[in-house]
CSV table of N, CA, C and O in Angstrom, one decimal:
chain,number,residue,atom,x,y,z
A,1,MET,N,121.8,87.7,106.5
A,1,MET,CA,121.0,86.7,105.7
A,1,MET,C,121.3,85.3,106.2
A,1,MET,O,122.4,85.0,106.5
A,2,ASN,N,120.3,84.5,106.3
A,2,ASN,CA,120.5,83.1,106.7
A,2,ASN,C,121.2,82.3,105.7
A,2,ASN,O,120.7,82.1,104.6
A,3,THR,N,122.4,81.7,106.0
A,3,THR,CA,123.1,80.9,105.1
A,3,THR,C,122.9,79.4,105.3
A,3,THR,O,123.6,78.6,104.7
A,4,GLN,N,122.0,79.0,106.2
A,4,GLN,CA,121.8,77.6,106.4
A,4,GLN,C,121.1,77.0,105.2
A,4,GLN,O,120.4,77.6,104.5
A,5,THR,N,121.3,75.7,105.0
A,5,THR,CA,120.6,75.0,103.9
A,5,THR,C,119.2,74.8,104.2
A,5,THR,O,118.8,74.6,105.4
A,6,LEU,N,118.3,74.8,103.2
A,6,LEU,CA,116.9,74.7,103.3
A,6,LEU,C,116.5,73.2,103.3
A,6,LEU,O,116.9,72.5,102.3
A,7,HIS,N,115.8,72.8,104.3
A,7,HIS,CA,115.3,71.4,104.3
A,7,HIS,C,114.0,71.3,103.5
A,7,HIS,O,113.0,72.0,103.9
A,8,LEU,N,114.0,70.5,102.5
A,8,LEU,CA,112.8,70.4,101.7
A,8,LEU,C,112.1,69.1,102.1
A,8,LEU,O,112.7,68.0,102.1
A,9,GLU,N,110.8,69.2,102.3
A,9,GLU,CA,110.0,68.0,102.6
A,9,GLU,C,109.8,67.1,101.4
A,9,GLU,O,109.5,67.6,100.3
A,10,GLN,N,110.0,65.8,101.5
A,10,GLN,CA,110.0,64.9,100.3
A,10,GLN,C,108.6,64.4,100.1
A,10,GLN,O,108.2,64.2,98.9
A,11,THR,N,107.8,64.2,101.1
A,11,THR,CA,106.5,63.7,100.9
A,11,THR,C,105.4,64.6,101.5
A,11,THR,O,105.7,65.5,102.3
A,12,LEU,N,104.2,64.3,101.1
A,12,LEU,CA,103.0,65.2,101.4
A,12,LEU,C,101.9,64.2,101.7
A,12,LEU,O,101.6,63.3,100.9
A,13,LYS,N,101.1,64.4,102.8
A,13,LYS,CA,100.0,63.6,103.1
A,13,LYS,C,98.7,64.4,102.7
A,13,LYS,O,98.6,65.5,103.0
A,14,THR,N,97.9,63.7,101.9
A,14,THR,CA,96.6,64.3,101.5
A,14,THR,C,95.4,63.5,101.9
A,14,THR,O,95.6,62.3,102.3
A,15,LEU,N,94.2,63.9,101.7
A,15,LEU,CA,93.0,63.2,102.1
A,15,LEU,C,93.1,62.8,103.6
A,15,LEU,O,92.8,61.6,103.9
A,16,GLY,N,93.4,63.7,104.4
A,16,GLY,CA,93.4,63.4,105.9
A,16,GLY,C,94.5,62.5,106.3
A,16,GLY,O,94.3,61.7,107.2
A,17,GLY,N,95.6,62.4,105.5
A,17,GLY,CA,96.7,61.5,105.9
A,17,GLY,C,96.6,60.1,105.3
A,17,GLY,O,97.4,59.3,105.5
A,18,ARG,N,95.5,59.9,104.5
A,18,ARG,CA,95.4,58.5,103.9
A,18,ARG,C,96.2,58.3,102.7
A,18,ARG,O,96.5,57.2,102.3
A,19,ILE,N,96.6,59.4,102.0
A,19,ILE,CA,97.4,59.2,100.7
A,19,ILE,C,98.7,60.0,100.9
A,19,ILE,O,98.7,61.1,101.3
A,20,VAL,N,99.8,59.3,100.7
A,20,VAL,CA,101.2,59.9,100.8
A,20,VAL,C,101.7,60.1,99.3
A,20,VAL,O,101.7,59.1,98.6
A,21,CYS,N,102.1,61.3,99.0
A,21,CYS,CA,102.6,61.5,97.6
A,21,CYS,C,103.9,62.4,97.7
A,21,CYS,O,104.2,62.9,98.8
A,22,GLN,N,104.6,62.5,96.6
A,22,GLN,CA,105.7,63.4,96.5
A,22,GLN,C,105.3,64.8,96.6
A,22,GLN,O,104.3,65.2,96.0
A,23,ARG,N,106.1,65.6,97.3
A,23,ARG,CA,105.8,67.0,97.4
A,23,ARG,C,106.6,67.8,96.4
A,23,ARG,O,107.8,67.5,96.1
A,24,CYS,N,106.1,68.9,95.9
A,24,CYS,CA,106.7,69.7,94.9
A,24,CYS,C,108.0,70.3,95.5
A,24,CYS,O,108.0,70.8,96.7
A,25,GLN,N,109.1,70.2,94.8
A,25,GLN,CA,110.4,70.7,95.3
A,25,GLN,C,110.7,72.2,95.0
A,25,GLN,O,111.8,72.6,95.4
A,26,ALA,N,109.8,72.9,94.4
A,26,ALA,CA,110.0,74.3,94.1
A,26,ALA,C,109.9,75.1,95.4
A,26,ALA,O,109.1,74.8,96.3
A,27,LYS,N,110.6,76.2,95.4
A,27,LYS,CA,110.5,77.1,96.6
A,27,LYS,C,110.4,78.5,96.1
A,27,LYS,O,110.9,78.9,95.0
A,28,SER,N,109.8,79.3,96.9
A,28,SER,CA,109.5,80.7,96.5
A,28,SER,C,110.7,81.6,96.7
A,28,SER,O,111.5,81.4,97.7
A,29,LYS,N,111.0,82.4,95.7
A,29,LYS,CA,112.1,83.3,95.9
A,29,LYS,C,111.9,84.4,96.9
A,29,LYS,O,112.8,84.8,97.6
A,30,ARG,N,110.6,84.8,97.1
A,30,ARG,CA,110.3,85.9,98.0
A,30,ARG,C,110.3,85.4,99.4
A,30,ARG,O,110.9,85.9,100.3
A,31,THR,N,109.5,84.3,99.7
A,31,THR,CA,109.3,83.8,101.1
A,31,THR,C,110.3,82.7,101.5
A,31,THR,O,110.4,82.4,102.6
A,32,LYS,N,110.9,82.1,100.5
A,32,LYS,CA,111.9,81.0,100.7
A,32,LYS,C,111.1,79.8,101.3
A,32,LYS,O,111.7,78.9,101.9
A,33,LEU,N,109.8,79.7,101.1
A,33,LEU,CA,109.0,78.5,101.5
A,33,LEU,C,108.8,77.6,100.4
A,33,LEU,O,108.7,77.9,99.2
A,34,GLN,N,108.7,76.3,100.7
A,34,GLN,CA,108.5,75.2,99.7
A,34,GLN,C,107.1,75.2,99.3
A,34,GLN,O,106.2,75.5,100.1
A,35,CYS,N,106.8,74.9,98.0
A,35,CYS,CA,105.5,74.8,97.5
A,35,CYS,C,104.7,73.7,98.2
A,35,CYS,O,105.3,72.7,98.5
A,36,ALA,N,103.5,73.9,98.5
A,36,ALA,CA,102.7,73.0,99.3
A,36,ALA,C,101.9,72.0,98.4
A,36,ALA,O,101.2,71.1,98.9
A,37,ALA,N,102.0,72.1,97.1
A,37,ALA,CA,101.3,71.2,96.2
A,37,ALA,C,102.0,69.9,96.0
A,37,ALA,O,103.2,69.8,96.1
A,38,PRO,N,101.2,68.9,95.6
A,38,PRO,CA,101.9,67.6,95.3
A,38,PRO,C,102.5,67.6,93.9
A,38,PRO,O,102.0,68.3,93.0
A,39,ALA,N,103.6,66.9,93.8
A,39,ALA,CA,104.4,66.9,92.5
A,39,ALA,C,103.6,65.9,91.6
A,39,ALA,O,102.9,65.0,92.0
A,40,LEU,N,103.8,66.1,90.3
A,40,LEU,CA,103.2,65.2,89.3
A,40,LEU,C,103.9,63.9,89.4
A,40,LEU,O,105.0,63.8,89.8
A,41,LYS,N,103.2,62.9,89.0
A,41,LYS,CA,103.7,61.5,89.0
A,41,LYS,C,104.9,61.4,88.2
A,41,LYS,O,104.9,61.7,87.0
A,42,GLY,N,106.0,60.9,88.8
A,42,GLY,CA,107.3,60.8,88.1
A,42,GLY,C,108.1,62.1,87.9
A,42,GLY,O,109.1,62.1,87.3
A,43,LYS,N,107.6,63.2,88.5
A,43,LYS,CA,108.3,64.5,88.4
A,43,LYS,C,108.6,64.9,89.8
A,43,LYS,O,108.2,64.4,90.8
A,44,ARG,N,109.4,66.0,89.8
A,44,ARG,CA,109.8,66.6,91.1
A,44,ARG,C,109.0,67.8,91.5
A,44,ARG,O,109.1,68.3,92.6
A,45,VAL,N,108.3,68.4,90.5
A,45,VAL,CA,107.5,69.6,90.7
A,45,VAL,C,106.1,69.5,90.3
A,45,VAL,O,105.7,68.6,89.5
A,46,CYS,N,105.2,70.4,90.8
A,46,CYS,CA,103.8,70.4,90.4
A,46,CYS,C,103.5,71.0,89.1
A,46,CYS,O,104.4,71.5,88.4
A,47,LYS,N,102.3,71.0,88.6
A,47,LYS,CA,101.9,71.5,87.3
A,47,LYS,C,102.2,73.0,87.2
A,47,LYS,O,102.5,73.5,86.2
A,48,THR,N,102.0,73.7,88.3
A,48,THR,CA,102.3,75.2,88.4
A,48,THR,C,103.7,75.5,88.1
A,48,THR,O,104.0,76.5,87.5
A,49,HIS,N,104.6,74.7,88.6
A,49,HIS,CA,106.1,75.0,88.6
A,49,HIS,C,106.7,74.3,87.4
A,49,HIS,O,108.0,74.1,87.4
A,50,GLY,N,106.0,73.8,86.4
A,50,GLY,CA,106.6,73.2,85.2
A,50,GLY,C,106.6,71.7,85.1
A,50,GLY,O,107.4,71.2,84.3
A,51,GLY,N,105.9,71.0,85.9
A,51,GLY,CA,105.9,69.6,85.9
A,51,GLY,C,105.3,69.0,84.6
A,51,GLY,O,105.7,68.0,84.1
A,52,ARG,N,104.4,69.8,83.9
A,52,ARG,CA,103.8,69.3,82.7
A,52,ARG,C,104.7,69.6,81.5
A,52,ARG,O,104.6,69.0,80.4
A,53,SER,N,105.7,70.5,81.6
A,53,SER,CA,106.6,70.8,80.5
A,53,SER,C,107.6,69.7,80.2
A,53,SER,O,108.2,69.2,81.1
A,54,THR,N,107.7,69.5,78.9
A,54,THR,CA,108.7,68.5,78.5
A,54,THR,C,110.0,69.2,78.0
A,54,THR,O,111.1,68.7,78.1
A,55,GLY,N,109.8,70.4,77.5
A,55,GLY,CA,110.9,71.2,77.0
A,55,GLY,C,111.6,70.7,75.8
A,55,GLY,O,111.3,69.6,75.3
A,56,PRO,N,112.5,71.4,75.2
A,56,PRO,CA,113.1,70.9,74.0
A,56,PRO,C,114.1,69.8,74.3
A,56,PRO,O,114.8,69.9,75.3
A,57,LYS,N,114.2,68.8,73.5
A,57,LYS,CA,115.0,67.6,73.8
A,57,LYS,C,116.3,67.6,73.0
A,57,LYS,O,117.3,67.1,73.5
A,58,THR,N,116.3,68.1,71.8
A,58,THR,CA,117.5,68.0,70.9
A,58,THR,C,118.3,69.3,71.0
A,58,THR,O,117.7,70.3,71.4
A,59,PRO,N,119.5,69.2,70.7
A,59,PRO,CA,120.4,70.4,70.8
A,59,PRO,C,119.8,71.5,69.8
A,59,PRO,O,119.9,72.7,70.1
A,60,ALA,N,119.3,71.1,68.6
A,60,ALA,CA,118.8,72.1,67.7
A,60,ALA,C,117.5,72.7,68.3
A,60,ALA,O,117.3,73.9,68.1
A,61,GLY,N,116.7,72.0,69.0
A,61,GLY,CA,115.5,72.5,69.6
A,61,GLY,C,115.9,73.5,70.7
A,61,GLY,O,115.2,74.5,70.9
A,62,ARG,N,116.9,73.2,71.5
A,62,ARG,CA,117.3,74.1,72.6
A,62,ARG,C,117.9,75.4,72.0
A,62,ARG,O,117.7,76.4,72.5
A,63,GLN,N,118.6,75.3,70.9
A,63,GLN,CA,119.2,76.4,70.2
A,63,GLN,C,118.1,77.3,69.7
A,63,GLN,O,118.1,78.5,69.9
A,64,ARG,N,117.0,76.7,69.1
A,64,ARG,CA,115.9,77.5,68.6
A,64,ARG,C,115.2,78.2,69.7
A,64,ARG,O,114.8,79.4,69.6
A,65,CYS,N,115.0,77.5,70.8
A,65,CYS,CA,114.3,78.1,72.0
A,65,CYS,C,115.1,79.3,72.5
A,65,CYS,O,114.5,80.3,72.9
A,66,SER,N,116.4,79.1,72.6
A,66,SER,CA,117.2,80.2,73.2
A,66,SER,C,117.3,81.4,72.3
A,66,SER,O,117.3,82.6,72.8
A,67,GLU,N,117.2,81.2,71.0
A,67,GLU,CA,117.2,82.4,70.1
A,67,GLU,C,115.9,83.1,70.0
A,67,GLU,O,115.8,84.3,69.7
A,68,ALA,N,114.8,82.4,70.3
A,68,ALA,CA,113.5,82.9,70.2
A,68,ALA,C,113.0,83.6,71.5
A,68,ALA,O,111.9,84.2,71.5
A,69,LYS,N,113.7,83.5,72.5
A,69,LYS,CA,113.3,84.0,73.8
A,69,LYS,C,113.1,85.5,73.8
A,69,LYS,O,113.9,86.3,73.3
A,70,THR,N,112.0,86.0,74.3
A,70,THR,CA,111.7,87.4,74.5
A,70,THR,C,111.0,87.5,75.9
A,70,THR,O,110.5,86.5,76.4
A,71,ILE,N,110.9,88.7,76.4
A,71,ILE,CA,110.2,88.9,77.7
A,71,ILE,C,108.8,89.1,77.4
A,71,ILE,O,108.4,90.1,76.8
A,72,HIS,N,107.9,88.1,77.7
A,72,HIS,CA,106.5,88.2,77.5
A,72,HIS,C,106.1,88.5,76.1
A,72,HIS,O,104.9,88.9,75.8
A,73,GLY,N,107.0,88.3,75.1
A,73,GLY,CA,106.6,88.5,73.7
A,73,GLY,C,106.4,90.0,73.4
A,73,GLY,O,105.9,90.3,72.3
A,74,LEU,N,106.7,90.9,74.2
A,74,LEU,CA,106.4,92.3,73.9
A,74,LEU,C,107.6,93.1,73.2
A,74,LEU,O,107.4,94.1,72.6
A,75,GLU,N,108.8,92.6,73.4
A,75,GLU,CA,109.9,93.3,72.8
A,75,GLU,C,111.1,92.3,72.6
A,75,GLU,O,111.1,91.2,73.1
A,76,THR,N,112.0,92.7,71.7
A,76,THR,CA,113.1,91.9,71.4
A,76,THR,C,114.4,92.4,72.1
A,76,THR,O,114.4,93.4,72.7
A,77,ARG,N,115.4,91.6,72.1
A,77,ARG,CA,116.7,92.0,72.7
A,77,ARG,C,117.2,93.2,72.1
A,77,ARG,O,117.8,94.1,72.7
A,78,GLU,N,117.0,93.3,70.7
A,78,GLU,CA,117.5,94.5,70.0
A,78,GLU,C,116.8,95.8,70.5
A,78,GLU,O,117.5,96.8,70.7
A,79,ALA,N,115.5,95.7,70.7
A,79,ALA,CA,114.8,96.9,71.2
A,79,ALA,C,115.2,97.3,72.6
A,79,ALA,O,115.4,98.5,72.9
A,80,ARG,N,115.5,96.3,73.5
A,80,ARG,CA,115.9,96.6,74.8
A,80,ARG,C,117.3,97.2,74.8
A,80,ARG,O,117.6,98.2,75.5
A,81,THR,N,118.2,96.7,73.9
A,81,THR,CA,119.6,97.3,73.8
A,81,THR,C,119.5,98.7,73.3
A,81,THR,O,120.2,99.6,73.8
A,82,GLU,N,118.7,98.9,72.3
A,82,GLU,CA,118.5,100.3,71.7
A,82,GLU,C,118.0,101.3,72.7
A,82,GLU,O,118.5,102.4,72.8
A,83,ARG,N,117.0,100.9,73.5
A,83,ARG,CA,116.5,101.7,74.5
A,83,ARG,C,117.5,102.0,75.6
A,83,ARG,O,117.6,103.1,76.1
A,84,SER,N,118.3,101.0,76.0
A,84,SER,CA,119.4,101.2,77.0
A,84,SER,C,120.4,102.2,76.5
A,84,SER,O,120.9,103.0,77.3
A,85,LEU,N,120.8,102.1,75.2
A,85,LEU,CA,121.8,103.0,74.7
A,85,LEU,C,121.2,104.4,74.6
A,85,LEU,O,121.9,105.4,74.9
A,86,ALA,N,120.0,104.6,74.2
A,86,ALA,CA,119.3,105.9,74.2
A,86,ALA,C,119.3,106.5,75.6
A,86,ALA,O,119.5,107.7,75.8
A,87,SER,N,119.0,105.7,76.6
A,87,SER,CA,119.0,106.2,78.0
A,87,SER,C,120.3,106.6,78.4
A,87,SER,O,120.5,107.6,79.1
A,88,ALA,N,121.4,105.9,78.0
A,88,ALA,CA,122.7,106.2,78.4
A,88,ALA,C,123.1,107.5,77.7
A,88,ALA,O,123.8,108.4,78.3
A,89,ARG,N,122.7,107.7,76.4
A,89,ARG,CA,123.0,109.0,75.7
A,89,ARG,C,122.4,110.2,76.4
A,89,ARG,O,123.1,111.2,76.6
A,90,LEU,N,121.2,110.0,76.8
A,90,LEU,CA,120.5,111.1,77.5
A,90,LEU,C,121.1,111.4,78.8
A,90,LEU,O,121.3,112.6,79.2
A,91,ALA,N,121.5,110.4,79.6
A,91,ALA,CA,122.2,110.6,80.9
A,91,ALA,C,123.5,111.3,80.7
A,91,ALA,O,123.9,112.2,81.5
A,92,LEU,N,124.2,110.9,79.7
A,92,LEU,CA,125.5,111.5,79.4
A,92,LEU,C,125.4,113.0,79.0
A,92,LEU,O,126.1,113.9,79.5
A,93,LEU,N,124.4,113.3,78.1
A,93,LEU,CA,124.2,114.7,77.7
A,93,LEU,C,123.7,115.5,78.9
A,93,LEU,O,124.1,116.7,79.0
A,94,GLU,N,122.9,115.0,79.8
A,94,GLU,CA,122.5,115.7,81.0
A,94,GLU,C,123.7,116.0,81.8
A,94,GLU,O,123.9,117.1,82.3
A,95,SER,N,124.5,115.0,82.0
A,95,SER,CA,125.7,115.2,82.9
A,95,SER,C,126.6,116.3,82.3
A,95,SER,O,127.2,117.2,83.0
A,96,ALA,N,126.8,116.3,80.9
A,96,ALA,CA,127.6,117.3,80.3
A,96,ALA,C,127.0,118.7,80.4
A,96,ALA,O,127.7,119.6,80.6
A,97,GLY,N,125.7,118.7,80.3
A,97,GLY,CA,125.0,120.0,80.4
A,97,GLY,C,125.2,120.7,81.7
A,97,GLY,O,125.4,121.9,81.8
A,98,PHE,N,125.2,119.9,82.8
A,98,PHE,CA,125.4,120.4,84.1
A,98,PHE,C,126.9,120.8,84.3
A,98,PHE,O,127.2,121.8,85.0
A,99,GLU,N,127.8,120.0,83.8
A,99,GLU,CA,129.2,120.3,83.9
A,99,GLU,C,129.6,121.6,83.2
A,99,GLU,O,130.4,122.3,83.7
A,100,PHE,N,129.0,121.8,82.0
A,100,PHE,CA,129.3,123.0,81.2
A,100,PHE,C,128.5,124.2,81.7
A,100,PHE,O,128.8,125.3,81.2
A,101,GLY,N,127.6,124.0,82.6
A,101,GLY,CA,126.8,125.1,83.1
A,101,GLY,C,125.6,125.5,82.2
A,101,GLY,O,125.0,126.6,82.4
A,102,ILE,N,125.3,124.7,81.2
A,102,ILE,CA,124.2,125.0,80.3
A,102,ILE,C,122.9,124.7,81.0
A,102,ILE,O,121.9,125.4,80.8
A,103,MET,N,122.9,123.7,81.9
A,103,MET,CA,121.7,123.3,82.6
A,103,MET,C,121.8,123.6,84.1
A,103,MET,O,122.9,123.5,84.7
A,104,VAL,N,120.7,124.0,84.7
A,104,VAL,CA,120.6,124.3,86.1
A,104,VAL,C,119.4,123.6,86.6
A,104,VAL,O,118.5,123.3,85.9
A,105,GLY,N,119.3,123.5,87.9
A,105,GLY,CA,118.1,122.9,88.6
A,105,GLY,C,118.4,121.5,89.0
A,105,GLY,O,119.6,121.1,89.3
A,106,LEU,N,117.3,120.7,89.1
A,106,LEU,CA,117.5,119.3,89.6
A,106,LEU,C,117.9,118.4,88.5
A,106,LEU,O,117.5,118.5,87.4
A,107,LYS,N,118.7,117.4,88.9
A,107,LYS,CA,119.2,116.4,88.0
A,107,LYS,C,118.2,115.2,88.1
A,107,LYS,O,117.4,115.1,89.0
A,108,SER,N,118.2,114.4,87.1
A,108,SER,CA,117.3,113.2,87.0
A,108,SER,C,117.7,112.3,88.2
A,108,SER,O,118.8,112.1,88.5
A,109,ARG,N,116.6,111.7,88.7
A,109,ARG,CA,116.8,110.8,89.8
A,109,ARG,C,117.2,109.4,89.3
A,109,ARG,O,117.0,109.0,88.2
A,110,GLY,N,117.7,108.6,90.3
A,110,GLY,CA,117.9,107.2,90.0
A,110,GLY,C,119.4,107.0,89.6
A,110,GLY,O,120.1,107.9,89.3
A,111,PRO,N,119.7,105.7,89.4
A,111,PRO,CA,121.1,105.3,89.0
A,111,PRO,C,121.3,105.6,87.6
A,111,PRO,O,120.4,105.6,86.7
A,112,LYS,N,122.5,106.0,87.2
A,112,LYS,CA,122.9,106.3,85.9
A,112,LYS,C,123.1,105.0,85.1
A,112,LYS,O,123.6,104.0,85.7
A,113,PRO,N,122.8,105.0,83.8
A,113,PRO,CA,123.1,103.8,83.0
A,113,PRO,C,124.5,103.4,83.0
A,113,PRO,O,125.4,104.3,82.9
A,114,HIS,N,124.8,102.1,83.0
A,114,HIS,CA,126.2,101.6,83.0
A,114,HIS,C,126.9,101.7,81.6
A,114,HIS,O,128.1,101.5,81.5
A,115,LYS,N,126.1,102.0,80.6
A,115,LYS,CA,126.7,102.1,79.2
A,115,LYS,C,127.1,103.5,78.8
A,115,LYS,O,127.3,103.8,77.7
A,116,MET,N,127.1,104.4,79.8
A,116,MET,CA,127.4,105.8,79.5
A,116,MET,C,128.8,106.0,78.8
A,116,MET,O,128.9,106.8,77.8
A,117,ALA,N,129.8,105.2,79.1
A,117,ALA,CA,131.1,105.3,78.5
A,117,ALA,C,131.1,104.8,77.1
A,117,ALA,O,132.0,105.1,76.3
A,118,GLN,N,130.2,103.9,76.8
A,118,GLN,CA,130.2,103.3,75.5
A,118,GLN,C,129.5,104.1,74.4
A,118,GLN,O,129.9,104.1,73.2
A,119,VAL,N,128.5,105.0,74.7
A,119,VAL,CA,127.8,105.7,73.7
A,119,VAL,C,128.5,106.8,73.1
A,119,VAL,O,128.6,106.9,71.8
A,120,LEU,N,129.1,107.7,73.8
A,120,LEU,CA,129.9,108.8,73.3
A,120,LEU,C,131.2,108.9,74.1
A,120,LEU,O,131.3,109.7,75.0
A,121,PRO,N,132.2,108.1,73.8
A,121,PRO,CA,133.4,108.0,74.7
A,121,PRO,C,134.1,109.3,74.8
A,121,PRO,O,134.6,109.6,75.9
A,122,GLU,N,134.2,110.1,73.7
A,122,GLU,CA,134.9,111.4,73.8
A,122,GLU,C,134.2,112.4,74.8
A,122,GLU,O,134.9,113.0,75.6
A,123,LEU,N,132.9,112.5,74.7
A,123,LEU,CA,132.2,113.3,75.6
A,123,LEU,C,132.3,112.8,77.0
A,123,LEU,O,132.4,113.6,78.0
A,124,HIS,N,132.2,111.5,77.2
A,124,HIS,CA,132.3,111.0,78.5
A,124,HIS,C,133.6,111.3,79.2
A,124,HIS,O,133.7,111.7,80.3
A,125,ALA,N,134.7,111.2,78.4
A,125,ALA,CA,136.1,111.5,78.9
A,125,ALA,C,136.2,112.9,79.2
A,125,ALA,O,136.8,113.3,80.3
A,126,LEU,N,135.6,113.8,78.4
A,126,LEU,CA,135.6,115.2,78.7
A,126,LEU,C,134.9,115.6,80.0
A,126,LEU,O,135.4,116.4,80.8
A,127,VAL,N,133.7,115.0,80.2
A,127,VAL,CA,133.0,115.3,81.4
A,127,VAL,C,133.7,114.8,82.6
A,127,VAL,O,133.8,115.5,83.6
A,128,ARG,N,134.3,113.6,82.5
A,128,ARG,CA,135.1,113.1,83.7
A,128,ARG,C,136.3,114.0,84.0
A,128,ARG,O,136.6,114.3,85.1
A,129,HIS,N,136.9,114.5,82.9
A,129,HIS,CA,138.1,115.4,83.1
A,129,HIS,C,137.6,116.7,83.8
A,129,HIS,O,138.3,117.2,84.7
A,130,LEU,N,136.5,117.3,83.3
A,130,LEU,CA,136.0,118.5,83.9
A,130,LEU,C,135.6,118.3,85.4
A,130,LEU,O,135.9,119.2,86.2
A,131,ARG,N,135.0,117.2,85.6
A,131,ARG,CA,134.6,116.9,87.0
A,131,ARG,C,135.8,116.7,87.9
A,131,ARG,O,135.8,117.2,89.1
A,132,SER,N,136.9,116.1,87.4
A,132,SER,CA,138.1,115.9,88.2
A,132,SER,C,138.8,117.3,88.5
A,132,SER,O,139.3,117.5,89.6
A,133,GLN,N,138.8,118.2,87.5
A,133,GLN,CA,139.4,119.5,87.7
A,133,GLN,C,138.6,120.3,88.7
A,133,GLN,O,139.1,121.0,89.5
A,134,LYS,N,137.3,120.1,88.7
A,134,LYS,CA,136.4,120.8,89.7
A,134,LYS,C,136.7,120.3,91.1
A,134,LYS,O,136.7,121.1,92.0
A,135,MET,N,136.9,119.0,91.2
A,135,MET,CA,137.2,118.4,92.5
A,135,MET,C,138.5,118.9,93.1
A,135,MET,O,138.7,119.1,94.2
A,136,ARG,N,139.5,119.1,92.2
A,136,ARG,CA,140.8,119.5,92.6
A,136,ARG,C,140.8,121.0,93.1
A,136,ARG,O,141.5,121.3,94.0
A,137,SER,N,140.0,121.8,92.4
A,137,SER,CA,140.0,123.2,92.7
A,137,SER,C,139.2,123.5,93.9
A,137,SER,O,139.4,124.5,94.6
A,138,ALA,N,138.2,122.6,94.3
A,138,ALA,CA,137.4,122.9,95.4
A,138,ALA,C,138.0,122.5,96.7
A,138,ALA,O,139.0,122.0,96.9
């Protein structure tokens, strides 16, 4: 990965080079290229990258904004946490089923949830113990 610093153009020429204005300082996460739009007057970024936004000014306003944040307004933090824990429970039960020989066949694909040890700690410890015994005997 390239660790060199990115040089951002400060000015932009428009109308065939007759007008010089400030260039938007935003850069793409994907392509690492600087935005080609002119920045809004008195701002560092264009209207697309938040130049029109004033944002909350007071500490109380910032606090209200941080508490009200959701992803696209479709779900809350509590719903995401609940779904994550349910996914961890299912992964742990599947793991236990395979260790005890109750389940056979293909296991679920993908990475296992990182909260598996939190949902049912006793079962998680038992599965790890059985797995370590299997490894020693093999």
